[in-house]
GROMACS .gro file of C-alpha atoms in nm:
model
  341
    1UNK     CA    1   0.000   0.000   0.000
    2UNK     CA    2   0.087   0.380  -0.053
    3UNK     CA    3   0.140   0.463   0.331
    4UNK     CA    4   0.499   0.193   0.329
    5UNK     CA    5   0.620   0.476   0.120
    6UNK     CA    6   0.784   0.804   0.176
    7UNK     CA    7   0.806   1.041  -0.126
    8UNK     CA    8   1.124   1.184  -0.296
    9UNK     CA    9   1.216   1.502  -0.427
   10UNK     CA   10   1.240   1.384  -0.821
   11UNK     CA   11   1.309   1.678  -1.043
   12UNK     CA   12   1.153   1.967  -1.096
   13UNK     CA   13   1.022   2.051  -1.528
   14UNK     CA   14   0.975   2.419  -1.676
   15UNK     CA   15   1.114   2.704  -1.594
   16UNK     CA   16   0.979   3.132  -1.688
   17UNK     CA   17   0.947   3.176  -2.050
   18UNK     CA   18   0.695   3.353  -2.217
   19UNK     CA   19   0.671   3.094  -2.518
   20UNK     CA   20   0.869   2.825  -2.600
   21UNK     CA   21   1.057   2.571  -2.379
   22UNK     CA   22   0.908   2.716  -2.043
   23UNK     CA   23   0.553   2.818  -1.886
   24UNK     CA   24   0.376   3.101  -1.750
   25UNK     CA   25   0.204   3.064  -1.459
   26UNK     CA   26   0.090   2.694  -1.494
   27UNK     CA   27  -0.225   2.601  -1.327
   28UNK     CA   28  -0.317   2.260  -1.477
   29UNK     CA   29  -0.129   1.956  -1.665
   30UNK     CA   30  -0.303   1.639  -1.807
   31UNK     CA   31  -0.134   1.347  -1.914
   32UNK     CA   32  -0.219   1.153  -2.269
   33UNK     CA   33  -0.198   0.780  -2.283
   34UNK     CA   34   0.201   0.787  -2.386
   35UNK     CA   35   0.249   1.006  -2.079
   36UNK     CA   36   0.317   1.338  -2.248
   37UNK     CA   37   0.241   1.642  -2.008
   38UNK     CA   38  -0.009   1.906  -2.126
   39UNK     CA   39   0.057   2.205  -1.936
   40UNK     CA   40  -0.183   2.457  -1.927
   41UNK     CA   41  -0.008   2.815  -1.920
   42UNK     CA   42  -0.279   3.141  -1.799
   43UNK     CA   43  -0.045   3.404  -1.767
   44UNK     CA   44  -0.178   3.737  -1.776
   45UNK     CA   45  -0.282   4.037  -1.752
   46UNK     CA   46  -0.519   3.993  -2.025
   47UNK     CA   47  -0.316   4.290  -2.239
   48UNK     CA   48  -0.224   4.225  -2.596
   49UNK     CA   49   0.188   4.146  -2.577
   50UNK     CA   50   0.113   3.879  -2.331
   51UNK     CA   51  -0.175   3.691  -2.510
   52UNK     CA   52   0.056   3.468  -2.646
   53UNK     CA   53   0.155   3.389  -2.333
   54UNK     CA   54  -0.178   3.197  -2.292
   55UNK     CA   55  -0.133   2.852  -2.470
   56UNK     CA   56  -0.053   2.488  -2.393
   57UNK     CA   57   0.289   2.335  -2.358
   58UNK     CA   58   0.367   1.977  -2.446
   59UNK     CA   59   0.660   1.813  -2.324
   60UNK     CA   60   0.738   1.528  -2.128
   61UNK     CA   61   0.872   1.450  -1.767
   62UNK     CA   62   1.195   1.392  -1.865
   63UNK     CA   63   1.193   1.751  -1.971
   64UNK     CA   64   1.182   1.721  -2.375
   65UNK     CA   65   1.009   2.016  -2.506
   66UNK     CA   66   0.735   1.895  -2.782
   67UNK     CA   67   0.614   2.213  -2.858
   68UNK     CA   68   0.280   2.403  -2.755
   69UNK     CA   69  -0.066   2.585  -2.922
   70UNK     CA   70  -0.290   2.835  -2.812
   71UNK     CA   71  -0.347   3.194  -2.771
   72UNK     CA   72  -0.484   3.437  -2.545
   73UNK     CA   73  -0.857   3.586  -2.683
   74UNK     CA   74  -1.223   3.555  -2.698
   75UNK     CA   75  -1.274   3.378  -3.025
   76UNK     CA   76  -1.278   2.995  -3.097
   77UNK     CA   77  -0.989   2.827  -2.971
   78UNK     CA   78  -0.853   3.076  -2.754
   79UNK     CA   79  -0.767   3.116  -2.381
   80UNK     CA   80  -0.895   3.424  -2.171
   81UNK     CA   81  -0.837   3.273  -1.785
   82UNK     CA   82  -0.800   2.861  -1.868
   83UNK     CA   83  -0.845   2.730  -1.553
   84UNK     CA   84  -0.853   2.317  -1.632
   85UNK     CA   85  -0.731   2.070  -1.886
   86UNK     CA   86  -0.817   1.715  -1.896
   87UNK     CA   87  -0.801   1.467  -2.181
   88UNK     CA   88  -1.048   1.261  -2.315
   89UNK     CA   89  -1.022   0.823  -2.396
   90UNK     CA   90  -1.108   0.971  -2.724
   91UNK     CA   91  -0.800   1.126  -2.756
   92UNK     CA   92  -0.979   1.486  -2.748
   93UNK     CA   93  -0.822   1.752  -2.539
   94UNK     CA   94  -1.083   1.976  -2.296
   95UNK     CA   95  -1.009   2.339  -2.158
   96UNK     CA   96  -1.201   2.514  -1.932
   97UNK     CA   97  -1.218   2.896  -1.902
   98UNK     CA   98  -1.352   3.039  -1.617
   99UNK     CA   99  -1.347   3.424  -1.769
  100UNK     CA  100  -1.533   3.296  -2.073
  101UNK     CA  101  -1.776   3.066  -1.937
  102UNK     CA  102  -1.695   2.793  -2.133
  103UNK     CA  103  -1.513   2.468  -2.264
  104UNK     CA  104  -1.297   2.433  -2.531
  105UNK     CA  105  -1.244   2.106  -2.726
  106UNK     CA  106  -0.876   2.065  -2.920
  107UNK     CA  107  -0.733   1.759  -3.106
  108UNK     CA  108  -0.430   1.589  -3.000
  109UNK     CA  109  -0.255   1.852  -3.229
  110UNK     CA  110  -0.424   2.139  -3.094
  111UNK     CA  111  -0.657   2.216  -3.374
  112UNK     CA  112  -0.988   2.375  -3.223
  113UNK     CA  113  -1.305   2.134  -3.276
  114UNK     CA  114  -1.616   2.264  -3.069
  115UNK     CA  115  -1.675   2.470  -2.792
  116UNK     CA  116  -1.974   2.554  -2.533
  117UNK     CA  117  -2.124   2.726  -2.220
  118UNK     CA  118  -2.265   3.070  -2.166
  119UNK     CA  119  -2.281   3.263  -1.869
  120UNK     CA  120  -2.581   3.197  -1.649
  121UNK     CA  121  -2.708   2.976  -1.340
  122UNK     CA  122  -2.938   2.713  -1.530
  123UNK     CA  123  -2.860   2.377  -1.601
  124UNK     CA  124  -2.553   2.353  -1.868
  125UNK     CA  125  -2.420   2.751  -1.803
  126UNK     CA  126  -2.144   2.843  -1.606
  127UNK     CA  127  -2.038   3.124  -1.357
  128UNK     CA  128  -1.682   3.082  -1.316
  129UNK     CA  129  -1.546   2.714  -1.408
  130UNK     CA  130  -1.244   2.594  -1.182
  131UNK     CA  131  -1.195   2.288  -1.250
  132UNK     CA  132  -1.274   1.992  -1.519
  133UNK     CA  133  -1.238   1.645  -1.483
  134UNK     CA  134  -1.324   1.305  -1.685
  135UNK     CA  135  -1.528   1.054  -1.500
  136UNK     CA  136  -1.485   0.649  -1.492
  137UNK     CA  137  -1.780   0.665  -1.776
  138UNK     CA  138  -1.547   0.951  -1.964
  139UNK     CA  139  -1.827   1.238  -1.910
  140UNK     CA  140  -1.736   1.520  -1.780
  141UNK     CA  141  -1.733   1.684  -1.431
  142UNK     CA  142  -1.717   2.077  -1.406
  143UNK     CA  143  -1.703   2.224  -1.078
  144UNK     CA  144  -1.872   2.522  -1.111
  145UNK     CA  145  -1.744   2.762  -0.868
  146UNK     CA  146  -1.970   3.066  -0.822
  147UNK     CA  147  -2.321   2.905  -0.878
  148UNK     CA  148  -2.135   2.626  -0.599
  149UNK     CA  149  -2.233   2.300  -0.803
  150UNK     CA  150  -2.085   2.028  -0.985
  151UNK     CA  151  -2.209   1.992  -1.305
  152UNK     CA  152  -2.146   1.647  -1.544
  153UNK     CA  153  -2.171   1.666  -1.923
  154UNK     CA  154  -2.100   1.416  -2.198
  155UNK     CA  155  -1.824   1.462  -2.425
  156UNK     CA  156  -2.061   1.709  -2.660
  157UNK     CA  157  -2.134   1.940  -2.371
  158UNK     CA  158  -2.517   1.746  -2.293
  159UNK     CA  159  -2.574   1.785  -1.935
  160UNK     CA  160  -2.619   1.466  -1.754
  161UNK     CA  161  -2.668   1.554  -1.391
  162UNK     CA  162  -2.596   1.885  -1.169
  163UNK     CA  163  -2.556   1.857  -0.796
  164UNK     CA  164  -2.467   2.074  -0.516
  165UNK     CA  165  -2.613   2.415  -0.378
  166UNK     CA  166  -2.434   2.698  -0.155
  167UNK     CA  167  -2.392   2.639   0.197
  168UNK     CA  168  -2.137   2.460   0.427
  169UNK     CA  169  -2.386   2.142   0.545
  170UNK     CA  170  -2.332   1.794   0.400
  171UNK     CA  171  -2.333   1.857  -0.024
  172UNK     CA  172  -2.295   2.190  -0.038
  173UNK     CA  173  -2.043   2.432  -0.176
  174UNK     CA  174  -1.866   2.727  -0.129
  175UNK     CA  175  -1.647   2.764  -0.411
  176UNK     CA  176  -1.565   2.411  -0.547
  177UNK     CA  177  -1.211   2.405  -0.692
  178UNK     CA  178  -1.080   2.078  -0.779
  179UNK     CA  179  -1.228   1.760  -0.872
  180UNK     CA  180  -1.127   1.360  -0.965
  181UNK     CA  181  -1.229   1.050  -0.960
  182UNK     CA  182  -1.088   0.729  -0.796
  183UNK     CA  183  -1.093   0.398  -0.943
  184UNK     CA  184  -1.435   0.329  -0.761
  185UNK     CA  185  -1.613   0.584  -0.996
  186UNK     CA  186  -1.645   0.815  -0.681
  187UNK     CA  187  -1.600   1.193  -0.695
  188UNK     CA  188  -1.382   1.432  -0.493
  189UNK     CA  189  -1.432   1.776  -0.461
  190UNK     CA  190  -1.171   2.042  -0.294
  191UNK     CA  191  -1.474   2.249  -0.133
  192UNK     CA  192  -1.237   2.535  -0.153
  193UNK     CA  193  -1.394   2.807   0.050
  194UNK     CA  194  -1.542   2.547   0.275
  195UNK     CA  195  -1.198   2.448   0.374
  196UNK     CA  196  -1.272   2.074   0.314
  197UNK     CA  197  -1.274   1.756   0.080
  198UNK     CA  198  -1.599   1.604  -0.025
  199UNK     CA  199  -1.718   1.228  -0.168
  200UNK     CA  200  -2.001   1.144  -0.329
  201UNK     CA  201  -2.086   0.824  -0.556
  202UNK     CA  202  -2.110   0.841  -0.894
  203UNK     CA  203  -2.454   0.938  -0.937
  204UNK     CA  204  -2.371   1.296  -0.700
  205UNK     CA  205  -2.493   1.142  -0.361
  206UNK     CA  206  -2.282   1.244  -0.025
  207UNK     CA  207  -2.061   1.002   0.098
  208UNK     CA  208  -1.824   1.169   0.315
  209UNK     CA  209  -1.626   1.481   0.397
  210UNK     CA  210  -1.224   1.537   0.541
  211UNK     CA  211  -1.276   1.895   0.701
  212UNK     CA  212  -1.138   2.053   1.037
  213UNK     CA  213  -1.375   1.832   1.265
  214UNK     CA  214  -1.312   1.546   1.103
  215UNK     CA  215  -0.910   1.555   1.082
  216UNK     CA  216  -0.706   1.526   1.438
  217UNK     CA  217  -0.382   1.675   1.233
  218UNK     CA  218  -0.474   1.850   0.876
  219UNK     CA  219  -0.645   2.172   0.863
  220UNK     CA  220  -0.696   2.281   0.520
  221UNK     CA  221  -0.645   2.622   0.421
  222UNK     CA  222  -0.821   2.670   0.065
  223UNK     CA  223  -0.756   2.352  -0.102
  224UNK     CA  224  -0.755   2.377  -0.451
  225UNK     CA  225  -0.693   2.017  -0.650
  226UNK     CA  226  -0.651   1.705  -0.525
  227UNK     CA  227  -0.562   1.341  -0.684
  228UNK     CA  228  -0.697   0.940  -0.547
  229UNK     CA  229  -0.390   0.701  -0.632
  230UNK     CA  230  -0.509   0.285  -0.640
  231UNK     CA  231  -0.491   0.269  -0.268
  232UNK     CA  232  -0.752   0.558  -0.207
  233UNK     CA  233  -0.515   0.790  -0.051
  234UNK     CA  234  -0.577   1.162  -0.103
  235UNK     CA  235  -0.318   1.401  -0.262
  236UNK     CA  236  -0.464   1.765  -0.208
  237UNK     CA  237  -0.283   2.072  -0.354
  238UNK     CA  238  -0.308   2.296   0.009
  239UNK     CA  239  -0.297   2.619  -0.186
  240UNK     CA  240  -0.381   2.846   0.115
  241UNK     CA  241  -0.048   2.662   0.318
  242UNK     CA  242   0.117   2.665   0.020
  243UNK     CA  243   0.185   2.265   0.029
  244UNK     CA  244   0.069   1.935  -0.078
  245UNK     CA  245  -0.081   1.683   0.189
  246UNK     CA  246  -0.155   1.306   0.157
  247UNK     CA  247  -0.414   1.145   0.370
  248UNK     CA  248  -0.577   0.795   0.369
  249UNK     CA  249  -0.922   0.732   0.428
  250UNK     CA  250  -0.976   0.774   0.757
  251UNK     CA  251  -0.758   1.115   0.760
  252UNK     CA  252  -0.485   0.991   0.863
  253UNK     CA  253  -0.177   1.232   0.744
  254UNK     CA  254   0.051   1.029   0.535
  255UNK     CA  255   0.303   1.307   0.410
  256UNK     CA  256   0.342   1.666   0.354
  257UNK     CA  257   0.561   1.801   0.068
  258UNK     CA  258   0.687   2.193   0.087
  259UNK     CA  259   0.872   2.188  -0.196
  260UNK     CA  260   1.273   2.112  -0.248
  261UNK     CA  261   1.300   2.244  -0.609
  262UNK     CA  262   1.673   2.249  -0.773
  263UNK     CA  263   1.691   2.438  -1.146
  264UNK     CA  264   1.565   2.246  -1.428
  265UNK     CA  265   1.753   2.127  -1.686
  266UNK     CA  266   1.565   2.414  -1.928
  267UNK     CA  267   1.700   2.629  -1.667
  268UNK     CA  268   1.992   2.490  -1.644
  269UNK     CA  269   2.062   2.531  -2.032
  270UNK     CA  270   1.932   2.922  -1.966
  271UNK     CA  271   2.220   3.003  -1.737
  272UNK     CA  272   2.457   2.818  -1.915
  273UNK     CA  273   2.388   3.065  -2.187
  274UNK     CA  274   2.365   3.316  -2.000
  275UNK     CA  275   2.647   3.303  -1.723
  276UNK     CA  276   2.666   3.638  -1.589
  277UNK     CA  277   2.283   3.637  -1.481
  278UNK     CA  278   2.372   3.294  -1.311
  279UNK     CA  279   2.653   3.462  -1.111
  280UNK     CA  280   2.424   3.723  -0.979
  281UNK     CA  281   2.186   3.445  -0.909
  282UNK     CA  282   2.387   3.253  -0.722
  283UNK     CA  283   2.452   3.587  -0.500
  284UNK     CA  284   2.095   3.606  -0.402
  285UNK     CA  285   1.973   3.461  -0.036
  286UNK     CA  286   1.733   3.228  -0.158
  287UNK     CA  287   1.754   2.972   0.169
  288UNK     CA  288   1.767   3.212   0.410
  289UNK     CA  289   1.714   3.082   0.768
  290UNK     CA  290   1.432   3.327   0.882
  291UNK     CA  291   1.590   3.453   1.153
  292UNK     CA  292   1.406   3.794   1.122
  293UNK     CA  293   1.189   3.934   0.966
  294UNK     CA  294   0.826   3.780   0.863
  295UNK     CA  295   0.784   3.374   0.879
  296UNK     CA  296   0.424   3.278   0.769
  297UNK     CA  297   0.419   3.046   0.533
  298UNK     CA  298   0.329   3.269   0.168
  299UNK     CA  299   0.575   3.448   0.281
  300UNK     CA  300   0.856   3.203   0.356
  301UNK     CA  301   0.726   3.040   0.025
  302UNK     CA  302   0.769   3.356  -0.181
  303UNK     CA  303   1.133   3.430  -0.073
  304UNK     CA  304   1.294   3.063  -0.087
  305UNK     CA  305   1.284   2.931  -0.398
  306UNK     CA  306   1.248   2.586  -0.325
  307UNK     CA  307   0.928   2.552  -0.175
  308UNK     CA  308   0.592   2.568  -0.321
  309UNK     CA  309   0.415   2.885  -0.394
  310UNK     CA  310   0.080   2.848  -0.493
  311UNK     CA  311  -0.005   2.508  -0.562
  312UNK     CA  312  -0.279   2.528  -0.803
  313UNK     CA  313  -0.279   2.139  -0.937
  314UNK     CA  314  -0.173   1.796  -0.854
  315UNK     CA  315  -0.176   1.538  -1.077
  316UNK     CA  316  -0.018   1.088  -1.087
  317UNK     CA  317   0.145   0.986  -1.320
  318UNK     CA  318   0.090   0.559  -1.396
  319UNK     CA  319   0.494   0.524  -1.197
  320UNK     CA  320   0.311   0.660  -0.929
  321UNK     CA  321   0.488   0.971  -0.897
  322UNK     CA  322   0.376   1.308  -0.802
  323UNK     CA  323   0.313   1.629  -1.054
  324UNK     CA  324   0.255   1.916  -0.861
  325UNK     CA  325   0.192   2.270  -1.064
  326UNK     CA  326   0.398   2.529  -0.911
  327UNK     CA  327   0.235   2.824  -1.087
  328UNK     CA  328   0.363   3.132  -0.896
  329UNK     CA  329   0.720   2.973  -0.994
  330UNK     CA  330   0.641   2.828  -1.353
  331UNK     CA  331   0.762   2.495  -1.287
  332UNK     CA  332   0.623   2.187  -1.159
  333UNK     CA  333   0.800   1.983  -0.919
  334UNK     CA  334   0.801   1.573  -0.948
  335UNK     CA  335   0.809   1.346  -0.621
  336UNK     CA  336   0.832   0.914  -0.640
  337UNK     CA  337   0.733   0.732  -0.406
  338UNK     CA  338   1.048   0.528  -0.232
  339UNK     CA  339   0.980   0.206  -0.036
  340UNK     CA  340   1.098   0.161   0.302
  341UNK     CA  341   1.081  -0.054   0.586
   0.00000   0.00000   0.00000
């Protein structure tokens, strides 16, 4: 099982770059079938040099760059605020933006097929989309942040079912982030502004919930994605602590991972082209001790560069290992799980 394991610091992908071989504020990946990452890049402000920045960068985890697609607008096939990518069994790639109110259907090469969604708060519209995920029957779940539901939809944007209303009691929402599936066909959702994780079975019906009265160690603080692995342990990007917790069933705290980033081999490449930037890098403080000054976490997140800041996504890999999207530093940092005794 998962919990004989302790998870390694692996290597971290990506580095700041506007296009090309790097991202821009990542908040999502996907993985296809041959395990190529699909990063999804939102970058912003939404001002005219840095729509470009918007797209979709394909690589791999070993850090190949494959190339990328996509551009910041309003019109069909491009990205405003992408929040979400997941692929399709179909081999169809799905983007949700939460400024436009709508998904956005690609081919494997990035060619725009369909679109839909409108604005609104009846069935099949949108306020705000956070999050997309495929289902064990390959529909679609949508959390749909500010009308606080969870909406499912077949692959040509039919609604199937809608669930959830606002409130903090069993089935609610308050802002619902993240959402996956485990290998049971049940659903988690990151309740975000509820501070908690949710179940429900297949067909939308409560199961359970991992919040602050329910967890003797773990107190979320906005949790934003989260991941089930084959054991039913819980991987939850913490945004609001700025770190990634694993818990089992019963809420049992597994592991905690801060971030222990070293430069990326696109990084590395950078500096080796550009050597007098890396002197002056390696000049800066960035492990200081925290002796003085402020010590709450964003801020001890923001100033050493290892550690996480702003989780926005976590995704597995089929090794096992850990993808977590690092989107205030670009990257996304890679953990394995080691056995022990």
């Amino acid at each position: 099982m998962i919990s004989t394991y302790k998870f390694e610091y692996s290597h971290t992908v990506g580095f700041l770059a506007n296009q090309g071989r790097g991202f821009n504020n990542p908040v999502d990946l996907a993985f296809d079938e041959h395990g190529l990452m699909y990063v999804l890049n939102r970058a912003g402000p939404e001002v005219g040099i840095r729509l470009p920045y918007k797209r979709i960068t394909i690589c791999n985890a070993n850090e190949d760059y494959l190339g990328e697609f996509g551009t910041g607008g309003q019109g069909d096939g491009d990205l405003w605020w992408p929040s979400s990518i997941a692929i399709s069994k179909d081999h169809r790639i799905f983007v949700a933006d939460e400024a436009l109110n709508r998904v956005t259907v690609f081919d494997m090469k990035g060619q725009f097929l369909n679109k839909w969604g409108v604005k609104g708060g009846r069935e099949g519209e949108f306020n705000r989309i956070s999050y997309i995920a495929f289902d064990s029957e390959d529909n679609l779940l949508v959390s749909d942040s500010l009308n606080n539901r969870i909406q499912l939809f077949d692959k040509d944007g039919h609604v199937i079912n809608v669930w959830g209303i606002p409130g903090a009691e069993d089935g609610c929402f308050n802002m619902p982030w993240g959402v996956c599936v485990d290998k049971g066909g049940n659903i988690y959702v990151a309740d975000w502004r509820n501070d908690r994780i949710q179940k429900f079975d297949p067909s939308g019906q409560f199961i359970r919930k991992w919040d602050s009265d329910h967890l003797a160690t773990v107190k979320f603080n906005r949790p934003a994605s989260l991941a089930v692995d084959s054991e039913f342990n819980i991987y939850v990007a913490d945004w609001g602590n700025e770190r990634v917790i694993v818990i089992d069933q019963e809420g049992k705290l597994i592991t905690e991972l801060y971030g222990d980033s070293v430069p990326s081999k696109w990084a590395v490449d950078y500096f080796d082209a550009n050597p007098v930037e890396y002197q002056e890098r390696l000049k800066a403080d960035l492990n200081t001790d925290f002796t003085t000054g402020r010590t709450d976490l964003r801020d001890k997140s923001a100033r050493i560069e290892k550690f996480l800041w702003g989780p926005t996504a976590i995704k597995l890999d089929s090794e096992g290992r850990v993808f977590i999207v690092d989107s205030c530093r670009h990257r996304v940092q890679v953990y394995k799980p080691v056995p022990h005794n």
